[in-house]
PDB file of C-alpha atoms and ligand atoms in Angstrom:
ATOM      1  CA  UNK A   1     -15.772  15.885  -3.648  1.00  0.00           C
ATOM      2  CA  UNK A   2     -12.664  15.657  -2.545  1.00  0.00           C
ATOM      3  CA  UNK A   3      -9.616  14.962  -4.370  1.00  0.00           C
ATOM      4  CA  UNK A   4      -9.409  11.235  -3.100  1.00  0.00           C
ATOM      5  CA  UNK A   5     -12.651   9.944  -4.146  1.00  0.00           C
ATOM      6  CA  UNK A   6     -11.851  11.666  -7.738  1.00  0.00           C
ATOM      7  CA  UNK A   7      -9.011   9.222  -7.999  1.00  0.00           C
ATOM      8  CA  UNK A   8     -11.211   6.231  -6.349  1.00  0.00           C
ATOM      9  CA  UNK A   9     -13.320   7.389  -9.046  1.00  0.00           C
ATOM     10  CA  UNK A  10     -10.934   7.403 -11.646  1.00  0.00           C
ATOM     11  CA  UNK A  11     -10.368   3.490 -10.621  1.00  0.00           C
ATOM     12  CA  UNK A  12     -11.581   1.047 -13.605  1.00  0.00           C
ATOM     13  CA  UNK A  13     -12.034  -1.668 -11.659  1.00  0.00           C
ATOM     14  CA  UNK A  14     -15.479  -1.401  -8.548  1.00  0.00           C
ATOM     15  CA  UNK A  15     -13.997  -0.312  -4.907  1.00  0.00           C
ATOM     16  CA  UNK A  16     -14.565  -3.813  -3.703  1.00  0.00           C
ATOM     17  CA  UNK A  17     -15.832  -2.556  -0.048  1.00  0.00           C
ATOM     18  CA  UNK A  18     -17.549  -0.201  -0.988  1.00  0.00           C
ATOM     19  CA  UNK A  19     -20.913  -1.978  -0.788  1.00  0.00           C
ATOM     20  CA  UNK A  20     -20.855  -2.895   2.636  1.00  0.00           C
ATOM     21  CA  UNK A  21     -18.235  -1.575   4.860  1.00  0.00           C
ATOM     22  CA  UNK A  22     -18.364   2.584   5.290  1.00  0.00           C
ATOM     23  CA  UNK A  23     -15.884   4.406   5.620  1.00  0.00           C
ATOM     24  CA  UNK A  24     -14.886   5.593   9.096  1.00  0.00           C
ATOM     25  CA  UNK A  25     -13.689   8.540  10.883  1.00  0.00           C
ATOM     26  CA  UNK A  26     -10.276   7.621  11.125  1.00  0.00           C
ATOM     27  CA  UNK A  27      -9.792   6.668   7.198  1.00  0.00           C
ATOM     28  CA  UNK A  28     -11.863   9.839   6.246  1.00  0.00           C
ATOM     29  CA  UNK A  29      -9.467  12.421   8.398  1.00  0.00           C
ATOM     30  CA  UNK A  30      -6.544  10.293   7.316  1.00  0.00           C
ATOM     31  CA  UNK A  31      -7.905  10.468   3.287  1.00  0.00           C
ATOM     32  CA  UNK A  32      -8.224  14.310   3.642  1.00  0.00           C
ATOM     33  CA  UNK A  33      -4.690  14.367   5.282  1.00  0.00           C
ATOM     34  CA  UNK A  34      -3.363  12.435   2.405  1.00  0.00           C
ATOM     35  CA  UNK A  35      -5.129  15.027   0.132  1.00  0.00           C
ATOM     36  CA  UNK A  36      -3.522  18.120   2.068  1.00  0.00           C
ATOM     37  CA  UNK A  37      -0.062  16.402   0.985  1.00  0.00           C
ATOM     38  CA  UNK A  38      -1.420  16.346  -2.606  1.00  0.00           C
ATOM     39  CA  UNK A  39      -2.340  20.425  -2.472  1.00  0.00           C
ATOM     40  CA  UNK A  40       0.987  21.154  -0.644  1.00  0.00           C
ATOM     41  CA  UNK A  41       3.046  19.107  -3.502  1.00  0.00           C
ATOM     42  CA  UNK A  42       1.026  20.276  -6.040  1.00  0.00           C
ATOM     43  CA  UNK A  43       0.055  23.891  -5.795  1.00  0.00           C
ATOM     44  CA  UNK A  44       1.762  26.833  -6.328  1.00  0.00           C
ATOM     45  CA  UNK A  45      -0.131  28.766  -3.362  1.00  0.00           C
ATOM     46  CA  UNK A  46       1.393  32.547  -2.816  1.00  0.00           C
ATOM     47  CA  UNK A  47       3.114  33.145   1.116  1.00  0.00           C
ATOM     48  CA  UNK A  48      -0.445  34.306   2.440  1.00  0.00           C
ATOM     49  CA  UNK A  49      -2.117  31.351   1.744  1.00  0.00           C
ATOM     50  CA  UNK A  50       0.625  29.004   2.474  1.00  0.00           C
ATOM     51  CA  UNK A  51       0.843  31.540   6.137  1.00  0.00           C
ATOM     52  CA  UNK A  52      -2.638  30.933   6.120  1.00  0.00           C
ATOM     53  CA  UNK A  53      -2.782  26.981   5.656  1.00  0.00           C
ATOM     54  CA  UNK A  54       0.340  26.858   8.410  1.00  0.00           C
ATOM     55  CA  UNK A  55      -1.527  28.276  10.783  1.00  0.00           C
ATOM     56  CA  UNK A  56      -4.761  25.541  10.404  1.00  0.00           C
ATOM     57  CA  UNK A  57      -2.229  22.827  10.224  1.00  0.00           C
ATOM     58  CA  UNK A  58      -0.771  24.020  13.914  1.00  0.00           C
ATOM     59  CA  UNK A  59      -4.396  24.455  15.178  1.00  0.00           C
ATOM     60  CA  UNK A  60      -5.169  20.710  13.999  1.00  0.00           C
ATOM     61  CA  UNK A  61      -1.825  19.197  15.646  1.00  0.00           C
ATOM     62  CA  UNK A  62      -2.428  20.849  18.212  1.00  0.00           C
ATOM     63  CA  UNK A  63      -5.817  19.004  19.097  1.00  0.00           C
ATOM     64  CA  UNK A  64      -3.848  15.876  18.062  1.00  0.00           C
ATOM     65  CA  UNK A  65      -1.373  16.019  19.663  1.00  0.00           C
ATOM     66  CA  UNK A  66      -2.417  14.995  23.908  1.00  0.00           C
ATOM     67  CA  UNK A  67      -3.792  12.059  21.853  1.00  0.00           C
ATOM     68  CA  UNK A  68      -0.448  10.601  20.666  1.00  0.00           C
ATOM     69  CA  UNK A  69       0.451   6.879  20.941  1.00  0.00           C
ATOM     70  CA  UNK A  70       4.323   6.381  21.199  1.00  0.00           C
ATOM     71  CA  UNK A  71       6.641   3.259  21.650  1.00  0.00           C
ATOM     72  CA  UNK A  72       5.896  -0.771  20.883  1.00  0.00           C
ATOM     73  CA  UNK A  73       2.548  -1.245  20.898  1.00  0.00           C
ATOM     74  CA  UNK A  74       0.089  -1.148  17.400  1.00  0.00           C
ATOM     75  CA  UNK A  75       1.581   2.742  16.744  1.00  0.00           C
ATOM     76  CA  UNK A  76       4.824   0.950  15.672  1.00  0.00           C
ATOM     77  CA  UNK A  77       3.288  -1.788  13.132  1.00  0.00           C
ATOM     78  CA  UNK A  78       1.260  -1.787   9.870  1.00  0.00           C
ATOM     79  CA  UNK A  79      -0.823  -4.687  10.792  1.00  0.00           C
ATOM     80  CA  UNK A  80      -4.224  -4.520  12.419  1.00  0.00           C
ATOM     81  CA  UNK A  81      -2.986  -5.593  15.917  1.00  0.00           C
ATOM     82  CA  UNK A  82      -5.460  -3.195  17.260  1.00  0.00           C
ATOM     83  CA  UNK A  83      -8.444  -4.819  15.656  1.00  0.00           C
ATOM     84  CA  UNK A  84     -10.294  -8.082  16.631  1.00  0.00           C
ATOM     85  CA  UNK A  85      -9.216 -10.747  13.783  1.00  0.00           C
ATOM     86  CA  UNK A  86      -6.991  -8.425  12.377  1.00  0.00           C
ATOM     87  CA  UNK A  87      -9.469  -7.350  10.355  1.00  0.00           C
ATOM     88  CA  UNK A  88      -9.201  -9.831   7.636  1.00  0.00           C
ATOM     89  CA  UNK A  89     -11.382  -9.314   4.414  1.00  0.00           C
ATOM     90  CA  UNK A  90      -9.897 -11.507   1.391  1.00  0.00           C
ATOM     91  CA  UNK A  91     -12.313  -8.259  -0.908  1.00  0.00           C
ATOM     92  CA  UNK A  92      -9.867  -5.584   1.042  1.00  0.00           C
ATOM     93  CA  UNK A  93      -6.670  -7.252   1.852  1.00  0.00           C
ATOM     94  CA  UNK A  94      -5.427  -3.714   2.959  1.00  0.00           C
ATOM     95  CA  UNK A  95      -7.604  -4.206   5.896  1.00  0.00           C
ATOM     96  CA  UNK A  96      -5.438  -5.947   7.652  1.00  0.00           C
ATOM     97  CA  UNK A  97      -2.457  -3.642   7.302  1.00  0.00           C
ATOM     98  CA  UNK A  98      -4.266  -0.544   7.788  1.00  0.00           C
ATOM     99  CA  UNK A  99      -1.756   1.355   8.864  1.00  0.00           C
ATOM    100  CA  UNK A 100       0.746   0.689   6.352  1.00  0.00           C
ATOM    101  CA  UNK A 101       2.855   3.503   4.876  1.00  0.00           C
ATOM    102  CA  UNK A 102       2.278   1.908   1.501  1.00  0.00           C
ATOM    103  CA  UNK A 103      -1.503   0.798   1.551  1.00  0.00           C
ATOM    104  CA  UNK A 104      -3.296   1.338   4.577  1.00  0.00           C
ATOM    105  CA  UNK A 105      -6.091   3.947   4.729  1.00  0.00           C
ATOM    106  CA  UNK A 106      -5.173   4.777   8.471  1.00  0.00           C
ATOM    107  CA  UNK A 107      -1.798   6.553   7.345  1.00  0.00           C
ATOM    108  CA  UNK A 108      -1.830   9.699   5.286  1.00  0.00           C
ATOM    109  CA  UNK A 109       1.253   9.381   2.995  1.00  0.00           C
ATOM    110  CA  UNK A 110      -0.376   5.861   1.738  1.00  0.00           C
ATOM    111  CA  UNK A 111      -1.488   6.428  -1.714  1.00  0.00           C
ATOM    112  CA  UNK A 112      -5.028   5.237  -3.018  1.00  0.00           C
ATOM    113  CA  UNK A 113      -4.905   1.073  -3.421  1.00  0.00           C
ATOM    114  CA  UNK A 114      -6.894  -2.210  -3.352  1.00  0.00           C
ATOM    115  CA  UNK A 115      -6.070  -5.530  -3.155  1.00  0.00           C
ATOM    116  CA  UNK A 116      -7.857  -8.065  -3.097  1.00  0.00           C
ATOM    117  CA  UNK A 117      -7.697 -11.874  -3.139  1.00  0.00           C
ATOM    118  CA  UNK A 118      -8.825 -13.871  -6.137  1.00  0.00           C
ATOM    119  CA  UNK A 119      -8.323 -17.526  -5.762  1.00  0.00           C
ATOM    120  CA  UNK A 120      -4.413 -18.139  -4.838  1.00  0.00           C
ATOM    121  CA  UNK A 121      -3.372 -14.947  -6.662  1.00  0.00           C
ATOM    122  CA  UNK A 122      -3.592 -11.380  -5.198  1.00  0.00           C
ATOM    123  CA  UNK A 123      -5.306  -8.477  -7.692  1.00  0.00           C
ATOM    124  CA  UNK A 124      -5.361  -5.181  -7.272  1.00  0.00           C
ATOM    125  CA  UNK A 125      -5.508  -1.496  -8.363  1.00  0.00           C
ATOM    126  CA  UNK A 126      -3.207   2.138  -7.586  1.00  0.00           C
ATOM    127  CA  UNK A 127      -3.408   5.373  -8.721  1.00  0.00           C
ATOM    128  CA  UNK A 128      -0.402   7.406  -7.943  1.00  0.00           C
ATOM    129  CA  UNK A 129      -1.082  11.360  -7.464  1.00  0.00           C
ATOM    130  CA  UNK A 130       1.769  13.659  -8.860  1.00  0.00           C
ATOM    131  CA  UNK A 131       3.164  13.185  -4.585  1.00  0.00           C
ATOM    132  CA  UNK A 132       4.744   9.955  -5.992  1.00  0.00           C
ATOM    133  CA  UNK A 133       6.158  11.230  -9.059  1.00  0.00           C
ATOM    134  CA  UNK A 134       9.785  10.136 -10.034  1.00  0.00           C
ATOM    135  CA  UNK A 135      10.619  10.790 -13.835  1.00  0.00           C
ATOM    136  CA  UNK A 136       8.118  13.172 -15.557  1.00  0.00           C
ATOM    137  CA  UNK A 137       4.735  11.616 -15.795  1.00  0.00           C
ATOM    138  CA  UNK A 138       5.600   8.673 -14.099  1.00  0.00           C
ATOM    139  CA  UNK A 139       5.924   6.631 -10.700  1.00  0.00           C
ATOM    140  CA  UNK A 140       8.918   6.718  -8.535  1.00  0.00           C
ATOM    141  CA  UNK A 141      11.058   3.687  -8.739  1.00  0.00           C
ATOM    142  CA  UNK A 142      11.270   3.363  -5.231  1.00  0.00           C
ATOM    143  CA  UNK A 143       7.475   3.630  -4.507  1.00  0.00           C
ATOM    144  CA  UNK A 144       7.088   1.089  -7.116  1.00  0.00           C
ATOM    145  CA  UNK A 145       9.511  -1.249  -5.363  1.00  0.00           C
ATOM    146  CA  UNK A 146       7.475  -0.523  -2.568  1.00  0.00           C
ATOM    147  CA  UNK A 147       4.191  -1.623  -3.498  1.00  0.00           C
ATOM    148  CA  UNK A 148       5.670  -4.354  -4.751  1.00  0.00           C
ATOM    149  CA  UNK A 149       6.823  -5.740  -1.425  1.00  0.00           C
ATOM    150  CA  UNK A 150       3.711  -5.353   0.048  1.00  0.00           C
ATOM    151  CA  UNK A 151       1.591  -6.536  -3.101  1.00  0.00           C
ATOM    152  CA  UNK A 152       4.296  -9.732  -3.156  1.00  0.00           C
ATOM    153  CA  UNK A 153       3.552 -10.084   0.646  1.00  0.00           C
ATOM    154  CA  UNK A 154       0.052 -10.141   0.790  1.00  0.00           C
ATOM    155  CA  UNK A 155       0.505 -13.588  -2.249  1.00  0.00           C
ATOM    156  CA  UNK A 156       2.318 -14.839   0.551  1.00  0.00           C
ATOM    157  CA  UNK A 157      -0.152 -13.806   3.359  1.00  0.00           C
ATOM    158  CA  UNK A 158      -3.172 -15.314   1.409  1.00  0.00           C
ATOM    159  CA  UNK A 159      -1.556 -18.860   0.826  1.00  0.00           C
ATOM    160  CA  UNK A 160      -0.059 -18.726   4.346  1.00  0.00           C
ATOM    161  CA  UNK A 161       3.488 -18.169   3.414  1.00  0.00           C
ATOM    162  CA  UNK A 162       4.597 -15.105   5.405  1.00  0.00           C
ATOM    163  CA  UNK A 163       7.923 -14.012   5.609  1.00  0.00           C
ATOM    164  CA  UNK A 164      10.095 -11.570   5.796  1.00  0.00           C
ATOM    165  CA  UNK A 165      11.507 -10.135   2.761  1.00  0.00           C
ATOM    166  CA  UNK A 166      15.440 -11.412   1.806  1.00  0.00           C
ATOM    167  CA  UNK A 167      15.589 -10.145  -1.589  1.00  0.00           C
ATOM    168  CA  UNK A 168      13.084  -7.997  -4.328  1.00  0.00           C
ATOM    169  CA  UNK A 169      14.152  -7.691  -7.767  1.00  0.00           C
ATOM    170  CA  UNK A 170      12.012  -4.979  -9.740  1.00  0.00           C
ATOM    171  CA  UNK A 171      12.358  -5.162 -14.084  1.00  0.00           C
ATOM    172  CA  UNK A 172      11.499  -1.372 -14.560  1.00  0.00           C
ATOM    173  CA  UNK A 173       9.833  -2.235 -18.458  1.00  0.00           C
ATOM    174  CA  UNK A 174       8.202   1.177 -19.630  1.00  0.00           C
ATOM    175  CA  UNK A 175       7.308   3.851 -17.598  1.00  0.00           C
ATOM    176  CA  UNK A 176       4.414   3.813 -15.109  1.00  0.00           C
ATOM    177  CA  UNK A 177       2.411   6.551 -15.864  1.00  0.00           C
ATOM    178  CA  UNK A 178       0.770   8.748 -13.053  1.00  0.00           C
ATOM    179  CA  UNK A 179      -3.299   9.271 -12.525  1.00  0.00           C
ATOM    180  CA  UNK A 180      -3.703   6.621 -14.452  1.00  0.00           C
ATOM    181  CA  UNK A 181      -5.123   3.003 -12.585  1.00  0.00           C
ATOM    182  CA  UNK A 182      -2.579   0.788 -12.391  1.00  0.00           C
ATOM    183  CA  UNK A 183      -3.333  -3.074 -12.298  1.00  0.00           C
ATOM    184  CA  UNK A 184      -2.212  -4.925  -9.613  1.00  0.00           C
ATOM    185  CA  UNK A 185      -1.343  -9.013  -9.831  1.00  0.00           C
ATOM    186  CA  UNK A 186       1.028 -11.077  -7.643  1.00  0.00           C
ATOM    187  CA  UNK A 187       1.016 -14.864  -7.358  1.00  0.00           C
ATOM    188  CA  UNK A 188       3.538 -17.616  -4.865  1.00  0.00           C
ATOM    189  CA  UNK A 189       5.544 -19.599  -7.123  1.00  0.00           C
ATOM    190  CA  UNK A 190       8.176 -22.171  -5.373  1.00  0.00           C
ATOM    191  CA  UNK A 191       8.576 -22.968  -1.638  1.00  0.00           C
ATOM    192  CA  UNK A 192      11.745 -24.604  -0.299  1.00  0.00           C
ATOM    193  CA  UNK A 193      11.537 -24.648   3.458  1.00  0.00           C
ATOM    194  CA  UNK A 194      12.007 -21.177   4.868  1.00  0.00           C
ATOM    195  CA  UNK A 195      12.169 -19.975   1.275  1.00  0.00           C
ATOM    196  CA  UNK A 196       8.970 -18.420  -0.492  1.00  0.00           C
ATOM    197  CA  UNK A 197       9.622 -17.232  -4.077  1.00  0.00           C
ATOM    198  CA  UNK A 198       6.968 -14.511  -4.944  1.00  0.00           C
ATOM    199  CA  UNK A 199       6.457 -12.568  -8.273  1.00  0.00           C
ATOM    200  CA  UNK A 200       4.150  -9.833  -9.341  1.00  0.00           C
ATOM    201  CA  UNK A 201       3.093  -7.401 -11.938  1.00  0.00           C
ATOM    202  CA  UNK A 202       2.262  -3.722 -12.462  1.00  0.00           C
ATOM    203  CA  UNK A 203      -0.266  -3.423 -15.741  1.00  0.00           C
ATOM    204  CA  UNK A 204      -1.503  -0.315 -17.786  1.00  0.00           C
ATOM    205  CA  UNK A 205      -4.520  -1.326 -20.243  1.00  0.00           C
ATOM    206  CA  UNK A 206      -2.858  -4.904 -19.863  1.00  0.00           C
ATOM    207  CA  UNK A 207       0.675  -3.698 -20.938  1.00  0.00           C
ATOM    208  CA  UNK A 208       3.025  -4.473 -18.012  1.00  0.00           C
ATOM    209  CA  UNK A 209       5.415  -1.189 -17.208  1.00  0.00           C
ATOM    210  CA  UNK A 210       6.840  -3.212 -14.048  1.00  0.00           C
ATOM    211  CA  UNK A 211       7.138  -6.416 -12.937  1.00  0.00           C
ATOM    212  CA  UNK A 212       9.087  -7.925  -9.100  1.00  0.00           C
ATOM    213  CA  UNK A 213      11.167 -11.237  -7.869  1.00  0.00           C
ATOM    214  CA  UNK A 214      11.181 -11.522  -3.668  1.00  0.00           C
ATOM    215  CA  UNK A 215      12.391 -14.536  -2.279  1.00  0.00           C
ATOM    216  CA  UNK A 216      10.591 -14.028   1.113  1.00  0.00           C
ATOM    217  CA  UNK A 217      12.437 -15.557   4.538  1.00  0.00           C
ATOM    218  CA  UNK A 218      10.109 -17.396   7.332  1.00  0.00           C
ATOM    219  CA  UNK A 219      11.106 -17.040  10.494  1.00  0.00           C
ATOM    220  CA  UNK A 220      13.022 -20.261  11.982  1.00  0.00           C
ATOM    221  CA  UNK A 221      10.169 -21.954  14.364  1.00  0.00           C
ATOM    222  CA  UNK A 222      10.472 -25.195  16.632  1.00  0.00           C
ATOM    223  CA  UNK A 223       9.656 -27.234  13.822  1.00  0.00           C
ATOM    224  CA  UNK A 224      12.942 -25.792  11.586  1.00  0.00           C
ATOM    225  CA  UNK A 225      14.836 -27.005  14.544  1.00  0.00           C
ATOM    226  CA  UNK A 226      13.753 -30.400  15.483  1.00  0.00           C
TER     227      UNK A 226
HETATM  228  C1  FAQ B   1      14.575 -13.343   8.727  1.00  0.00           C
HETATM  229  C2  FAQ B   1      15.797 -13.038   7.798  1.00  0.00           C
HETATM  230  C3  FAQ B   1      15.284 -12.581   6.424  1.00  0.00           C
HETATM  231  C4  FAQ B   1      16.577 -14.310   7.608  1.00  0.00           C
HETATM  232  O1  FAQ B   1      17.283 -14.582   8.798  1.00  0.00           O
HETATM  233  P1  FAQ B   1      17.346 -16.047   9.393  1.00  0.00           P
HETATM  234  O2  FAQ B   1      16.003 -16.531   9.770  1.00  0.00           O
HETATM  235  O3  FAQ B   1      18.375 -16.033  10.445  1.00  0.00           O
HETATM  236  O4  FAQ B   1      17.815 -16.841   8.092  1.00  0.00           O
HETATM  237  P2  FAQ B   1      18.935 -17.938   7.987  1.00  0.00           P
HETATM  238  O5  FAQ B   1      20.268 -17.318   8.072  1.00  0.00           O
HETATM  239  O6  FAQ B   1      18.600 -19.082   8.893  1.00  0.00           O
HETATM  240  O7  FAQ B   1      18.726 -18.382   6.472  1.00  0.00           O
HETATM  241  C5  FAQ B   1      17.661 -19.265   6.039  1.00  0.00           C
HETATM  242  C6  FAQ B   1      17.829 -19.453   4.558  1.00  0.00           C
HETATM  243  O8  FAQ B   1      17.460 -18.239   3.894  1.00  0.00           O
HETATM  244  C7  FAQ B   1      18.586 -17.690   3.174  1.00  0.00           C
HETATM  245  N1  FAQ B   1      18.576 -16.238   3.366  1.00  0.00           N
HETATM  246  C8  FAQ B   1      18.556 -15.607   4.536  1.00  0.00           C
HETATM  247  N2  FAQ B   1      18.457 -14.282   4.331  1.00  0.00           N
HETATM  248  C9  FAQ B   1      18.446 -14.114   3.001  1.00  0.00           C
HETATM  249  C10 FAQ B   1      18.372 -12.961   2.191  1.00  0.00           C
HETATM  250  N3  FAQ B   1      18.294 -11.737   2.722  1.00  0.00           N
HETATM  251  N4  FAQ B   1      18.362 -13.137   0.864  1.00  0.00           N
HETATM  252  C11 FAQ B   1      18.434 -14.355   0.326  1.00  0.00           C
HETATM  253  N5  FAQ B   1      18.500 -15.494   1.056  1.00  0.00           N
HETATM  254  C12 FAQ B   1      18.520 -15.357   2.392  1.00  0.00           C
HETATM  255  C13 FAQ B   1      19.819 -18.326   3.801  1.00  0.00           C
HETATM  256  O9  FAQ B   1      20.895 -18.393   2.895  1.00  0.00           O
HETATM  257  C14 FAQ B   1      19.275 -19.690   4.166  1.00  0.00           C
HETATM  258  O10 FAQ B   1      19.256 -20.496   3.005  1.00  0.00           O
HETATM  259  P3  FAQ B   1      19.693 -22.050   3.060  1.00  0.00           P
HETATM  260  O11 FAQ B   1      18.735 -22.711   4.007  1.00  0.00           O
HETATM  261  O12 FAQ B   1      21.106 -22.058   3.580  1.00  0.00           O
HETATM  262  O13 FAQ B   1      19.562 -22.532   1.630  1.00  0.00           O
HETATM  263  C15 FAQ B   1      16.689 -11.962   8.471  1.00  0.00           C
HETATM  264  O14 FAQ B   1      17.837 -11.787   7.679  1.00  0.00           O
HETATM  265  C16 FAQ B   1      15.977 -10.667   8.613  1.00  0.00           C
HETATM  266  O15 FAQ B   1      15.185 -10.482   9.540  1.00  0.00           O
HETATM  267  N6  FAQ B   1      16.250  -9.708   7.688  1.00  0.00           N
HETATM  268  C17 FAQ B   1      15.528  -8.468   7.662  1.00  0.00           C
HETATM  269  C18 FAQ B   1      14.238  -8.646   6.866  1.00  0.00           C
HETATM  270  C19 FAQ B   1      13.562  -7.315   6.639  1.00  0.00           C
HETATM  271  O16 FAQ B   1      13.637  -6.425   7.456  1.00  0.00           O
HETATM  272  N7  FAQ B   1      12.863  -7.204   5.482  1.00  0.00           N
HETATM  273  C20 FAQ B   1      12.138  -6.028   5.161  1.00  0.00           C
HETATM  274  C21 FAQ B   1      10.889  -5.911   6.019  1.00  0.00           C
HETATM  275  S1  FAQ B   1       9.755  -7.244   5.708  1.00  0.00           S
HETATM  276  C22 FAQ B   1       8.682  -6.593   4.562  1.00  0.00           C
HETATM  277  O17 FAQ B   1       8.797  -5.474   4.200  1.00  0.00           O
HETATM  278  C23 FAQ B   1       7.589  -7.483   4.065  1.00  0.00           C
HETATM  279  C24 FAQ B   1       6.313  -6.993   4.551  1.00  0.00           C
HETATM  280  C25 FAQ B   1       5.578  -6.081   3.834  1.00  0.00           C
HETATM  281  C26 FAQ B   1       4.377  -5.663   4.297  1.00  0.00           C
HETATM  282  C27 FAQ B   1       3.931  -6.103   5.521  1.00  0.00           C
HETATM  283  C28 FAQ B   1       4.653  -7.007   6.237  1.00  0.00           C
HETATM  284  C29 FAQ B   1       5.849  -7.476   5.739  1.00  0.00           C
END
């Protein structure tokens, strides 16, 4: 059992793929890299095992490493552009982005999320390992700005209001504890044009601890022009 599926575990709310869609080679060697980041942040290992662990980290690059993708191409973007239909799946909206730093389960640093859509809102659930710890106990600032961003963009993804962002505003209420599930919910409220205004929150047992503002940019098309 690996460290990972302890904190999908640990989720309150059902892994909405679970069911049906397995996971694959490429998200299991990617979970168990994002679980060697959580034993090298979080242990206290003595030089011989750290020597030791060094050592199986060079041999594993070092079968990597004829096999890396450089340059434009879908090695420099978060989206699916690899995948037929970009892997769209309104239960796993982090399909489509699976190589996002923040959410996708095809990049190691990403830390355990779901989202998923639920009418014109976006829901959702994180649990944030000590490897994203800011002030004791809690979340980073800056990770939770993060998530935000993409948990603000995927409201505009599902409603077909894309953009890039212009502006996030995060209200930092309480604390966001660590390895605890944190709720996920971000709805679109007001388009003007170009302009999408997005908000979300961060919830623990229904108490929000964060909550974000983006006004989201589309880019100018032919349309904006005529
Ligand atoms: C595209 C744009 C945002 C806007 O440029 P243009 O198209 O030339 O815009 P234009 O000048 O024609 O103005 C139109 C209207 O908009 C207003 N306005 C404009 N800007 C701002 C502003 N910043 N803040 C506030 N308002 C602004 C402006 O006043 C005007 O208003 P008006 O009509 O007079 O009332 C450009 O600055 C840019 O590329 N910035 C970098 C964006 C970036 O890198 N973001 C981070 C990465 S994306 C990400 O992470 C999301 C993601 C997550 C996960 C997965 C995928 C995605």
């Amino acid at each position: 059992m690996t460290i990972f599926r302890e904190y999908s575990k640990a989720m309150s709310t059902p892994k909405k793929d679970e069911s049906d869609k397995p996971e694959t080679l490429v998200e299991a060697v990617n979970r168990e890299a994002g679980e060697l980041i959580h034993l090298l942040r979080c242990s206290d290992a003595p030089d011989e095992a750290l020597a030791e662990a060094t050592a199986h980290m060079q041999a594993a690059m070092e079968v990597l490493a004829p096999h890396l993708q450089q340059g434009e191409g879908w090695s420099t973007v978060s989206i699916a552009s690899d995948t037929p239909g970009l892997g769209w799946r309104e239960d796993d909206l982090t399909a489509c982005m699976p190589y996002s730093p923040i959410s996708g389960k095809r990049n190691p640093i990403s830390p355990p999320i779901r989202m998923w859509r639920d009418g014109d809102e976006v829901r959702g659930e994180a649990l944030f390992s000590p490897t994203y710890a800011g002030p004791p106990n809690s979340v980073h600032g800056g990770i939770i700005a993060a998530v935000f961003d993409e948990l603000l963009s995927m409201a505009n993804v599902i409603t077909g209001a894309a953009g890039f962002t212009g502006t996030l505003s995060i209200r930092y209420h309480k604390h966001t504890p660590l390895d605890r599930p944190i709720e996920l919910w971000a709805v679109c409220d007001n388009n003007d044009g170009r302009k999408q205004f997005t908000r979300g929150e961060m919830r623990v047992d229904g108490e929000v601890t964060a909550s974000a503002e983006g006004l989201f940019i589309r880019p100018r098309s032919k349309s904006d022009e005529s």
